[in-house]
Amino acid sequence: MVRAMDKKHKNTKVGIVVSDKMDKTVVVRVDRYLLHPMYKKFVRKTKKFMAHDENNACNIGDRVRIVESRPLSRRKRWIVTEIIEKAK
């Protein structure tokens, strides 16, 4: 039997920071492209995630990788693991 803490591959996502106004928390926008079943056209779907940023290192526009974790607060279930690209 595998417990939740023994999982080797946690869910990760890459997105763009859209808000850093909170202390140690950033809001990350994750886009994904899906093929519309009827119109056969690619449609962009967007979802926002709140992520824990321990050192307040992220700024608006940064491209970051977030990983799933235990619940840290009411809406925060993700942690920023790395900043892939800083905003210009």
mmCIF file of C-alpha atoms in Angstrom:
data_model
loop_
_atom_site.group_PDB
_atom_site.id
_atom_site.type_symbol
_atom_site.label_atom_id
_atom_site.label_comp_id
_atom_site.label_asym_id
_atom_site.label_seq_id
_atom_site.Cartn_x
_atom_site.Cartn_y
_atom_site.Cartn_z
ATOM 1 C CA MET A 1 0.000 0.000 0.000
ATOM 2 C CA VAL A 2 1.389 3.391 -1.010
ATOM 3 C CA ARG A 3 0.757 6.352 1.248
ATOM 4 C CA ALA A 4 0.368 9.897 -0.076
ATOM 5 C CA MET A 5 3.783 10.923 1.278
ATOM 6 C CA ASP A 6 5.486 8.027 -0.496
ATOM 7 C CA LYS A 7 4.440 9.246 -3.952
ATOM 8 C CA LYS A 8 7.465 9.825 -6.159
ATOM 9 C CA HIS A 9 5.866 11.910 -8.897
ATOM 10 C CA LYS A 10 3.892 14.859 -7.611
ATOM 11 C CA ASN A 11 1.707 16.899 -9.909
ATOM 12 C CA THR A 12 3.609 19.892 -11.368
ATOM 13 C CA LYS A 13 2.497 22.827 -13.485
ATOM 14 C CA VAL A 14 4.219 25.743 -15.203
ATOM 15 C CA GLY A 15 2.583 29.164 -15.204
ATOM 16 C CA ILE A 16 2.988 32.924 -14.970
ATOM 17 C CA VAL A 17 2.737 34.936 -11.750
ATOM 18 C CA VAL A 18 -0.181 37.376 -11.977
ATOM 19 C CA SER A 19 -0.197 38.653 -8.385
ATOM 20 C CA ASP A 20 2.372 38.915 -5.598
ATOM 21 C CA LYS A 21 0.552 41.267 -3.224
ATOM 22 C CA MET A 22 0.214 38.714 -0.410
ATOM 23 C CA ASP A 23 2.975 37.777 2.014
ATOM 24 C CA LYS A 24 4.674 34.484 1.003
ATOM 25 C CA THR A 25 1.915 33.756 -1.534
ATOM 26 C CA VAL A 26 1.674 34.263 -5.283
ATOM 27 C CA VAL A 27 -1.157 33.691 -7.737
ATOM 28 C CA VAL A 28 -0.032 31.658 -10.772
ATOM 29 C CA ARG A 29 -1.979 31.548 -14.061
ATOM 30 C CA VAL A 30 -1.687 28.207 -15.863
ATOM 31 C CA ASP A 31 -2.790 28.040 -19.521
ATOM 32 C CA ARG A 32 -3.566 24.877 -21.438
ATOM 33 C CA TYR A 33 -4.678 24.432 -25.019
ATOM 34 C CA LEU A 34 -7.474 22.031 -25.925
ATOM 35 C CA LEU A 35 -8.922 21.042 -29.275
ATOM 36 C CA HIS A 36 -12.598 22.005 -29.423
ATOM 37 C CA PRO A 37 -14.601 18.843 -30.192
ATOM 38 C CA MET A 38 -17.012 20.438 -32.666
ATOM 39 C CA TYR A 39 -15.076 23.312 -34.251
ATOM 40 C CA LYS A 40 -11.661 21.568 -34.348
ATOM 41 C CA LYS A 41 -9.974 24.744 -33.211
ATOM 42 C CA PHE A 42 -7.528 25.123 -30.324
ATOM 43 C CA VAL A 43 -9.029 26.948 -27.350
ATOM 44 C CA ARG A 44 -7.008 28.322 -24.430
ATOM 45 C CA LYS A 45 -8.267 27.367 -20.970
ATOM 46 C CA THR A 46 -6.903 29.307 -17.984
ATOM 47 C CA LYS A 47 -6.876 28.456 -14.301
ATOM 48 C CA LYS A 48 -5.344 30.336 -11.376
ATOM 49 C CA PHE A 49 -3.592 28.645 -8.455
ATOM 50 C CA MET A 50 -2.378 30.127 -5.178
ATOM 51 C CA ALA A 51 1.159 28.974 -4.409
ATOM 52 C CA HIS A 52 3.479 29.308 -1.421
ATOM 53 C CA ASP A 53 6.587 31.438 -2.064
ATOM 54 C CA GLU A 54 8.697 31.176 1.095
ATOM 55 C CA ASN A 55 11.273 33.889 0.273
ATOM 56 C CA ASN A 56 8.961 36.309 -1.593
ATOM 57 C CA ALA A 57 11.283 35.864 -4.598
ATOM 58 C CA CYS A 58 8.620 35.896 -7.331
ATOM 59 C CA ASN A 59 7.435 39.034 -9.102
ATOM 60 C CA ILE A 60 4.585 39.664 -11.528
ATOM 61 C CA GLY A 61 5.367 38.200 -14.944
ATOM 62 C CA ASP A 62 7.822 35.532 -13.745
ATOM 63 C CA ARG A 63 7.473 32.057 -15.267
ATOM 64 C CA VAL A 64 7.469 29.536 -12.395
ATOM 65 C CA ARG A 65 7.086 25.809 -11.744
ATOM 66 C CA ILE A 66 4.674 24.831 -8.958
ATOM 67 C CA VAL A 67 4.266 21.434 -7.307
ATOM 68 C CA GLU A 68 1.288 20.012 -5.427
ATOM 69 C CA SER A 69 1.553 19.778 -1.627
ATOM 70 C CA ARG A 70 -0.513 19.350 1.489
ATOM 71 C CA PRO A 71 -3.062 22.105 2.251
ATOM 72 C CA LEU A 72 -1.185 25.127 3.589
ATOM 73 C CA SER A 73 -4.253 27.346 4.027
ATOM 74 C CA ARG A 74 -7.834 27.517 2.818
ATOM 75 C CA ARG A 75 -6.958 27.955 -0.886
ATOM 76 C CA LYS A 76 -3.210 27.273 -0.990
ATOM 77 C CA ARG A 77 -2.201 23.730 -2.045
ATOM 78 C CA TRP A 78 0.843 24.434 -4.253
ATOM 79 C CA ILE A 79 4.484 25.411 -3.625
ATOM 80 C CA VAL A 80 6.778 27.354 -5.978
ATOM 81 C CA THR A 81 9.780 25.094 -6.646
ATOM 82 C CA GLU A 82 11.715 27.182 -9.155
ATOM 83 C CA ILE A 83 11.640 30.397 -11.123
ATOM 84 C CA ILE A 84 12.155 29.367 -14.741
ATOM 85 C CA GLU A 85 12.340 32.867 -16.220
ATOM 86 C CA LYS A 86 12.341 36.285 -14.578
ATOM 87 C CA ALA A 87 10.082 39.042 -15.929
ATOM 88 C CA LYS A 88 11.680 41.652 -18.154
#
